[in-house]
Amino acid sequence: MTVDEIRAHHLPTLLRRIPKAELHLHIEGSLEPELIFKLAARNGVTLPYPSVEALRAAYAFSDLQSFLDIYYAGASVLLKEEDFFDMAWAYFERAAADNVVHAEIFFDPQTHTDRGVPIEAVILGLSHACRRAHAEFGLSASLILCFLRHLSEDAALTALTQALPYREHFIGVGLDSSERGHPPEKFARVFSKARDLGLRLVAHAGEEGPPAYIESALDVLKVERIDHGVRCLESPALVQRLAATRMPLTVCPLSNVKLCVFKSLAAHNLPALLDAGLCVTINSDDPAYFGGYINQNFVETFAALPQLTAAHARQMAANSFEASFVPAERKAVWLRELDAVIAGAA
Ligand code: ADE
Ligand code: ZN
């Protein structure tokens, strides 16, 4: 079957089945309320919520900051290496079930080291889970260390220095947390240092912040992917540049609705981003907080936007491989697997 012959009613099955790469996933955002309570009990941490249900009920956000406040509180139960392993392993089990074949995962060391957790516990716990995901599921996974942009650049430089003894356990650096008022150029020196160390570079930009933040992420930080980037459409010149350079945008539709970037999935600008020829991927951001993992993002987004077809699904899965930080030969293998799944689709 060719991709154009796949009808709308077969789309949800196809969306779930296709192999895909996850490129925008904060591992702390995969911490489900049940695991938060389990780790709190194991570590003797008292939570400001009486139950799993009460915590989940608090997941009603008005913007990015209202989410981040609760997200950092949730991460307070993570203390030991095994906690980081358990969190990441729970994510990999779900990702493998969603046919994720490759994941490049964000972690926020400052959220933990500022509470006295040794960076070694963070990195080794996560890295151990990555290795096991590859061994058990054939899912390749790597780590991207994110700097918290609401903190200073000196604090980011300290985080990078602390992480360097574990350099072989992560492939790149990113920039996350509160975007407004914290432009990429604030982190020029630490990104330049990371670049000199051979690390791959990404940054959140254009989620809540203006198109100018996407431009400075490219021009000053020299990033190789933009996380979110949905506000690029406000600048036609920027869209043209992103399309011409095939700069990937790691879009997270359910996140964008939960954080009120768009009022609904039906109002999301994903079709316009695709029409502009951009290298768009679909990702889950903080799935425990935003209502679903990567397949849920695919299925709900396609259901809400009927102009999206199987050809778009193939394009975005292919984009996720193209945008990943792996050798070209690996990308070619995944592309062949993607086309074999589509050819076999009923
Ligand atoms: N940290 C976790 N999720 C984030 C998001 N969507 N934007 C910025 N920082 C984040
Ligand atoms: Zn994010």
CSV table of C-alpha atoms and ligand atoms in Angstrom, one decimal:
chain,number,residue,atom,x,y,z
A,1,MET,CA,0.0,0.0,0.0
A,2,THR,CA,1.3,3.5,-0.8
A,3,VAL,CA,1.0,6.2,1.8
A,4,ASP,CA,-1.6,8.0,-0.3
A,5,GLU,CA,-3.9,5.0,-0.2
A,6,ILE,CA,-4.2,4.9,3.5
A,7,ARG,CA,-7.5,6.1,4.6
A,8,ALA,CA,-8.4,8.3,7.6
A,9,HIS,CA,-10.0,5.5,9.6
A,10,HIS,CA,-6.8,3.5,9.4
A,11,LEU,CA,-4.7,6.5,10.6
A,12,PRO,CA,-4.7,6.0,14.4
A,13,THR,CA,-3.4,2.4,14.0
A,14,LEU,CA,-0.7,3.6,11.5
A,15,LEU,CA,0.3,6.5,13.8
A,16,ARG,CA,0.8,4.1,16.7
A,17,ARG,CA,2.6,1.5,14.6
A,18,ILE,CA,5.2,3.6,12.8
A,19,PRO,CA,8.7,3.7,14.2
A,20,LYS,CA,9.6,7.2,15.4
A,21,ALA,CA,12.2,9.1,17.3
A,22,GLU,CA,11.4,11.2,20.4
A,23,LEU,CA,13.5,14.4,20.5
A,24,HIS,CA,11.8,16.5,23.0
A,25,LEU,CA,11.1,14.8,26.3
A,26,HIS,CA,12.0,16.1,29.7
A,27,ILE,CA,12.6,13.0,31.8
A,28,GLU,CA,11.4,14.8,35.0
A,29,GLY,CA,8.2,15.5,33.0
A,30,SER,CA,7.6,11.7,32.7
A,31,LEU,CA,7.3,11.3,36.4
A,32,GLU,CA,3.7,10.1,36.9
A,33,PRO,CA,1.9,10.9,40.1
A,34,GLU,CA,1.9,7.3,41.2
A,35,LEU,CA,5.7,7.2,40.9
A,36,ILE,CA,6.0,10.5,42.7
A,37,PHE,CA,4.1,9.1,45.7
A,38,LYS,CA,6.0,5.8,45.6
A,39,LEU,CA,9.4,7.7,45.6
A,40,ALA,CA,8.2,10.1,48.3
A,41,ALA,CA,7.3,7.1,50.6
A,42,ARG,CA,10.6,5.4,49.8
A,43,ASN,CA,12.7,8.6,50.5
A,44,GLY,CA,10.6,9.9,53.5
A,45,VAL,CA,9.6,13.1,51.5
A,46,THR,CA,6.4,14.8,52.5
A,47,LEU,CA,4.3,16.0,49.6
A,48,PRO,CA,2.0,19.0,49.8
A,49,TYR,CA,-0.8,16.9,48.3
A,50,PRO,CA,-2.7,14.2,50.2
A,51,SER,CA,-3.2,11.7,47.3
A,52,VAL,CA,-2.3,10.8,43.7
A,53,GLU,CA,-5.8,12.1,42.7
A,54,ALA,CA,-5.3,15.4,44.5
A,55,LEU,CA,-1.9,15.9,42.8
A,56,ARG,CA,-3.3,15.1,39.4
A,57,ALA,CA,-6.2,17.5,40.0
A,58,ALA,CA,-3.6,20.3,40.4
A,59,TYR,CA,-2.5,19.8,36.8
A,60,ALA,CA,-4.5,22.7,35.4
A,61,PHE,CA,-2.1,25.2,34.0
A,62,SER,CA,-2.5,28.8,32.7
A,63,ASP,CA,1.0,29.2,31.2
A,64,LEU,CA,4.5,27.8,31.3
A,65,GLN,CA,5.4,29.2,34.7
A,66,SER,CA,2.3,27.8,36.4
A,67,PHE,CA,3.4,24.3,35.1
A,68,LEU,CA,7.0,24.7,36.0
A,69,ASP,CA,6.2,25.5,39.7
A,70,ILE,CA,4.4,22.1,40.1
A,71,TYR,CA,7.0,20.3,37.9
A,72,TYR,CA,9.9,21.4,40.1
A,73,ALA,CA,7.9,20.4,43.2
A,74,GLY,CA,7.3,16.9,41.7
A,75,ALA,CA,11.0,16.4,41.1
A,76,SER,CA,11.7,16.9,44.8
A,77,VAL,CA,11.2,13.2,45.4
A,78,LEU,CA,14.2,12.3,43.3
A,79,LEU,CA,17.2,11.8,45.6
A,80,LYS,CA,19.1,8.6,44.8
A,81,GLU,CA,20.6,7.1,41.7
A,82,GLU,CA,17.9,4.3,41.7
A,83,ASP,CA,15.2,7.0,41.7
A,84,PHE,CA,16.6,8.4,38.5
A,85,PHE,CA,16.9,4.9,37.0
A,86,ASP,CA,13.3,4.0,38.0
A,87,MET,CA,11.9,7.2,36.5
A,88,ALA,CA,13.7,6.8,33.2
A,89,TRP,CA,12.9,3.0,33.0
A,90,ALA,CA,9.2,3.8,33.4
A,91,TYR,CA,9.5,6.2,30.5
A,92,PHE,CA,11.3,3.6,28.3
A,93,GLU,CA,8.7,1.0,28.9
A,94,ARG,CA,6.0,3.4,27.6
A,95,ALA,CA,8.2,4.7,24.7
A,96,ALA,CA,9.0,1.1,23.5
A,97,ALA,CA,5.2,0.4,23.5
A,98,ASP,CA,4.7,3.5,21.4
A,99,ASN,CA,7.3,2.2,18.8
A,100,VAL,CA,9.9,4.8,19.7
A,101,VAL,CA,13.1,3.4,18.3
A,102,HIS,CA,15.3,6.3,19.4
A,103,ALA,CA,15.1,9.0,22.2
A,104,GLU,CA,17.2,12.0,22.9
A,105,ILE,CA,16.2,12.9,26.4
A,106,PHE,CA,16.5,16.1,28.4
A,107,PHE,CA,17.4,16.2,32.0
A,108,ASP,CA,17.8,19.3,34.3
A,109,PRO,CA,20.7,18.6,36.7
A,110,GLN,CA,20.4,22.0,38.5
A,111,THR,CA,16.9,21.0,39.7
A,112,HIS,CA,18.6,18.2,41.6
A,113,THR,CA,22.1,19.5,42.5
A,114,ASP,CA,20.5,22.7,44.0
A,115,ARG,CA,18.7,20.3,46.5
A,116,GLY,CA,22.0,18.6,47.4
A,117,VAL,CA,21.7,15.6,45.1
A,118,PRO,CA,25.1,14.6,43.6
A,119,ILE,CA,25.2,15.0,39.8
A,120,GLU,CA,26.7,11.5,39.7
A,121,ALA,CA,23.4,10.0,41.0
A,122,VAL,CA,21.4,11.9,38.4
A,123,ILE,CA,23.6,11.1,35.4
A,124,LEU,CA,24.5,7.5,36.3
A,125,GLY,CA,20.9,6.6,37.1
A,126,LEU,CA,19.6,7.9,33.8
A,127,SER,CA,22.5,6.5,31.8
A,128,HIS,CA,22.0,3.0,33.3
A,129,ALA,CA,18.3,3.1,32.2
A,130,CYS,CA,19.4,4.2,28.7
A,131,ARG,CA,21.8,1.3,28.4
A,132,ARG,CA,19.1,-1.1,29.6
A,133,ALA,CA,16.5,0.3,27.1
A,134,HIS,CA,18.9,-0.5,24.3
A,135,ALA,CA,19.7,-4.0,25.6
A,136,GLU,CA,16.0,-4.9,26.3
A,137,PHE,CA,14.0,-3.0,23.7
A,138,GLY,CA,16.6,-2.2,21.0
A,139,LEU,CA,15.7,1.5,21.7
A,140,SER,CA,18.7,3.7,21.4
A,141,ALA,CA,18.7,6.5,23.9
A,142,SER,CA,21.0,9.4,24.7
A,143,LEU,CA,20.9,12.3,27.2
A,144,ILE,CA,20.9,16.1,26.7
A,145,LEU,CA,21.8,18.2,29.7
A,146,CYS,CA,19.6,21.3,29.9
A,147,PHE,CA,20.5,24.5,31.6
A,148,LEU,CA,17.7,26.3,33.6
A,149,ARG,CA,17.3,29.7,31.9
A,150,HIS,CA,15.7,31.4,34.9
A,151,LEU,CA,19.1,30.9,36.7
A,152,SER,CA,22.3,32.7,35.8
A,153,GLU,CA,24.8,31.8,33.2
A,154,ASP,CA,27.4,31.3,35.9
A,155,ALA,CA,25.1,28.7,37.4
A,156,ALA,CA,24.9,27.0,34.0
A,157,LEU,CA,28.7,27.1,33.7
A,158,THR,CA,29.0,25.4,37.1
A,159,ALA,CA,26.5,22.7,36.1
A,160,LEU,CA,28.5,22.0,32.9
A,161,THR,CA,31.7,21.8,34.9
A,162,GLN,CA,30.2,19.4,37.4
A,163,ALA,CA,28.9,17.2,34.6
A,164,LEU,CA,32.2,17.0,32.7
A,165,PRO,CA,33.6,14.0,34.7
A,166,TYR,CA,30.5,12.1,33.1
A,167,ARG,CA,31.1,13.6,29.7
A,168,GLU,CA,30.7,10.2,27.9
A,169,HIS,CA,27.1,9.8,29.3
A,170,PHE,CA,25.6,12.8,27.5
A,171,ILE,CA,25.6,14.0,23.9
A,172,GLY,CA,24.6,17.6,24.1
A,173,VAL,CA,23.2,20.6,26.0
A,174,GLY,CA,19.9,22.4,25.8
A,175,LEU,CA,18.1,25.3,27.4
A,176,ASP,CA,14.8,25.1,29.1
A,177,SER,CA,12.5,26.5,31.9
A,178,SER,CA,11.0,30.0,32.0
A,179,GLU,CA,11.4,31.5,28.5
A,180,ARG,CA,10.0,35.0,28.8
A,181,GLY,CA,12.7,37.5,29.9
A,182,HIS,CA,15.5,35.0,29.6
A,183,PRO,CA,16.7,35.3,26.0
A,184,PRO,CA,19.1,32.7,24.5
A,185,GLU,CA,22.0,35.3,24.3
A,186,LYS,CA,22.1,35.2,28.1
A,187,PHE,CA,23.8,31.8,27.7
A,188,ALA,CA,26.3,32.7,24.9
A,189,ARG,CA,29.5,31.7,26.9
A,190,VAL,CA,28.2,28.4,28.2
A,191,PHE,CA,27.0,27.3,24.8
A,192,SER,CA,30.3,28.3,23.2
A,193,LYS,CA,32.1,26.2,25.8
A,194,ALA,CA,29.8,23.2,25.2
A,195,ARG,CA,30.5,23.6,21.4
A,196,ASP,CA,34.2,23.6,22.0
A,197,LEU,CA,33.7,20.3,23.9
A,198,GLY,CA,32.1,18.7,20.9
A,199,LEU,CA,28.6,18.7,22.5
A,200,ARG,CA,25.4,18.9,20.3
A,201,LEU,CA,23.4,22.1,20.9
A,202,VAL,CA,19.6,22.6,21.1
A,203,ALA,CA,17.4,25.2,22.9
A,204,HIS,CA,13.8,25.9,23.7
A,205,ALA,CA,12.8,29.0,21.7
A,206,GLY,CA,9.5,30.4,20.4
A,207,GLU,CA,7.3,28.5,22.8
A,208,GLU,CA,6.1,31.6,24.7
A,209,GLY,CA,9.0,33.8,23.6
A,210,PRO,CA,9.1,35.8,20.4
A,211,PRO,CA,10.6,34.9,17.0
A,212,ALA,CA,13.7,37.0,17.9
A,213,TYR,CA,14.5,34.3,20.5
A,214,ILE,CA,14.6,31.7,17.8
A,215,GLU,CA,17.0,33.9,15.8
A,216,SER,CA,19.3,34.4,18.7
A,217,ALA,CA,19.3,30.7,19.5
A,218,LEU,CA,20.5,30.1,15.9
A,219,ASP,CA,22.9,33.1,15.6
A,220,VAL,CA,24.3,33.4,19.1
A,221,LEU,CA,24.0,29.9,20.6
A,222,LYS,CA,24.4,28.1,17.2
A,223,VAL,CA,21.9,25.4,18.0
A,224,GLU,CA,21.2,22.5,15.6
A,225,ARG,CA,17.5,22.1,16.6
A,226,ILE,CA,14.8,24.5,18.0
A,227,ASP,CA,12.6,23.0,20.7
A,228,HIS,CA,9.0,24.2,20.1
A,229,GLY,CA,9.6,27.1,17.7
A,230,VAL,CA,5.9,27.4,16.9
A,231,ARG,CA,6.0,31.2,17.1
A,232,CYS,CA,8.3,31.3,14.1
A,233,LEU,CA,5.2,31.8,11.9
A,234,GLU,CA,5.0,35.4,13.1
A,235,SER,CA,8.2,36.1,11.0
A,236,PRO,CA,8.0,35.1,7.3
A,237,ALA,CA,11.8,35.8,6.9
A,238,LEU,CA,12.5,33.4,9.8
A,239,VAL,CA,10.2,30.7,8.3
A,240,GLN,CA,12.1,31.0,5.0
A,241,ARG,CA,15.4,30.6,6.8
A,242,LEU,CA,14.3,27.6,8.9
A,243,ALA,CA,12.9,25.9,5.8
A,244,ALA,CA,16.0,26.6,3.6
A,245,THR,CA,18.3,25.2,6.3
A,246,ARG,CA,16.0,22.4,7.3
A,247,MET,CA,16.3,23.5,10.9
A,248,PRO,CA,14.2,21.0,12.9
A,249,LEU,CA,11.4,22.1,15.2
A,250,THR,CA,10.5,19.7,17.9
A,251,VAL,CA,6.8,20.5,18.3
A,252,CYS,CA,4.8,19.3,21.3
A,253,PRO,CA,1.0,19.7,20.5
A,254,LEU,CA,-0.5,18.4,23.8
A,255,SER,CA,1.9,20.6,25.8
A,256,ASN,CA,1.1,23.6,23.7
A,257,VAL,CA,-2.6,23.2,24.5
A,258,LYS,CA,-2.1,22.5,28.2
A,259,LEU,CA,0.2,25.6,28.6
A,260,CYS,CA,-2.3,27.7,26.6
A,261,VAL,CA,0.1,28.4,23.7
A,262,PHE,CA,-2.9,27.4,21.5
A,263,LYS,CA,-6.5,27.3,22.7
A,264,SER,CA,-7.1,23.8,21.3
A,265,LEU,CA,-5.4,21.1,19.1
A,266,ALA,CA,-7.8,22.2,16.3
A,267,ALA,CA,-6.2,25.7,16.5
A,268,HIS,CA,-2.6,24.4,16.5
A,269,ASN,CA,-0.4,25.8,13.7
A,270,LEU,CA,1.2,22.4,12.9
A,271,PRO,CA,-0.5,22.2,9.4
A,272,ALA,CA,0.8,25.7,8.6
A,273,LEU,CA,4.3,24.7,9.8
A,274,LEU,CA,4.2,21.6,7.5
A,275,ASP,CA,2.8,23.7,4.6
A,276,ALA,CA,5.7,26.1,5.0
A,277,GLY,CA,8.0,23.1,4.3
A,278,LEU,CA,9.6,23.0,7.8
A,279,CYS,CA,11.3,20.0,9.3
A,280,VAL,CA,8.6,19.5,12.0
A,281,THR,CA,8.5,16.6,14.5
A,282,ILE,CA,5.9,15.6,17.0
A,283,ASN,CA,7.0,15.0,20.6
A,284,SER,CA,5.7,14.7,24.1
A,285,ASP,CA,7.6,17.3,26.2
A,286,ASP,CA,6.3,16.4,29.8
A,287,PRO,CA,3.8,13.6,29.1
A,288,ALA,CA,2.9,12.8,32.8
A,289,TYR,CA,1.6,16.4,33.1
A,290,PHE,CA,0.2,17.1,29.6
A,291,GLY,CA,-2.1,14.1,29.0
A,292,GLY,CA,-0.1,11.6,27.1
A,293,TYR,CA,3.0,10.2,25.5
A,294,ILE,CA,4.2,10.4,21.9
A,295,ASN,CA,1.5,8.2,20.3
A,296,GLN,CA,-1.2,10.2,22.2
A,297,ASN,CA,0.2,13.3,20.7
A,298,PHE,CA,0.1,11.9,17.2
A,299,VAL,CA,-3.4,10.4,17.5
A,300,GLU,CA,-5.1,13.4,19.1
A,301,THR,CA,-3.4,15.9,16.9
A,302,PHE,CA,-4.4,14.0,13.7
A,303,ALA,CA,-7.9,13.6,15.0
A,304,ALA,CA,-8.3,17.3,15.7
A,305,LEU,CA,-6.8,18.4,12.3
A,306,PRO,CA,-8.4,16.3,9.6
A,307,GLN,CA,-6.2,17.9,6.9
A,308,LEU,CA,-3.3,15.8,8.3
A,309,THR,CA,-2.9,12.6,6.3
A,310,ALA,CA,-0.8,9.5,6.3
A,311,ALA,CA,1.7,11.3,4.1
A,312,HIS,CA,2.2,13.9,6.9
A,313,ALA,CA,2.6,11.1,9.4
A,314,ARG,CA,5.4,9.6,7.3
A,315,GLN,CA,7.0,13.0,6.8
A,316,MET,CA,7.1,13.7,10.5
A,317,ALA,CA,8.4,10.3,11.4
A,318,ALA,CA,11.1,10.7,8.7
A,319,ASN,CA,11.8,14.2,10.0
A,320,SER,CA,12.4,12.8,13.5
A,321,PHE,CA,15.1,10.5,12.1
A,322,GLU,CA,16.6,13.2,10.0
A,323,ALA,CA,16.7,15.6,13.0
A,324,SER,CA,18.3,13.1,15.4
A,325,PHE,CA,21.9,13.1,16.4
A,326,VAL,CA,22.9,9.7,14.9
A,327,PRO,CA,25.0,8.7,11.9
A,328,ALA,CA,23.4,8.8,8.5
A,329,GLU,CA,23.5,5.0,8.1
A,330,ARG,CA,21.3,4.5,11.2
A,331,LYS,CA,18.8,7.1,9.9
A,332,ALA,CA,18.7,5.2,6.6
A,333,VAL,CA,17.9,1.9,8.4
A,334,TRP,CA,15.0,3.6,10.3
A,335,LEU,CA,13.6,5.1,7.1
A,336,ARG,CA,13.5,1.7,5.5
A,337,GLU,CA,11.7,0.3,8.5
A,338,LEU,CA,9.2,3.2,8.4
A,339,ASP,CA,8.5,2.5,4.8
A,340,ALA,CA,8.1,-1.2,5.4
A,341,VAL,CA,5.5,-0.5,8.1
A,342,ILE,CA,3.6,1.8,5.8
A,343,ALA,CA,3.8,-0.6,2.9
A,344,GLY,CA,2.3,-3.3,5.2
A,345,ALA,CA,-0.5,-1.1,6.5
A,346,ALA,CA,-4.1,-2.2,5.9
B,1,ADE,N1,10.8,22.3,31.2
B,1,ADE,C1,10.0,21.2,31.1
B,1,ADE,N2,9.1,21.4,30.1
B,1,ADE,C2,9.4,22.6,29.6
B,1,ADE,C3,8.8,23.4,28.6
B,1,ADE,N3,7.7,23.0,27.9
B,1,ADE,N4,9.3,24.6,28.3
B,1,ADE,C4,10.3,25.0,29.0
B,1,ADE,N5,10.9,24.4,30.0
B,1,ADE,C5,10.4,23.2,30.3
B,2,ZN,ZN,10.3,21.2,26.6
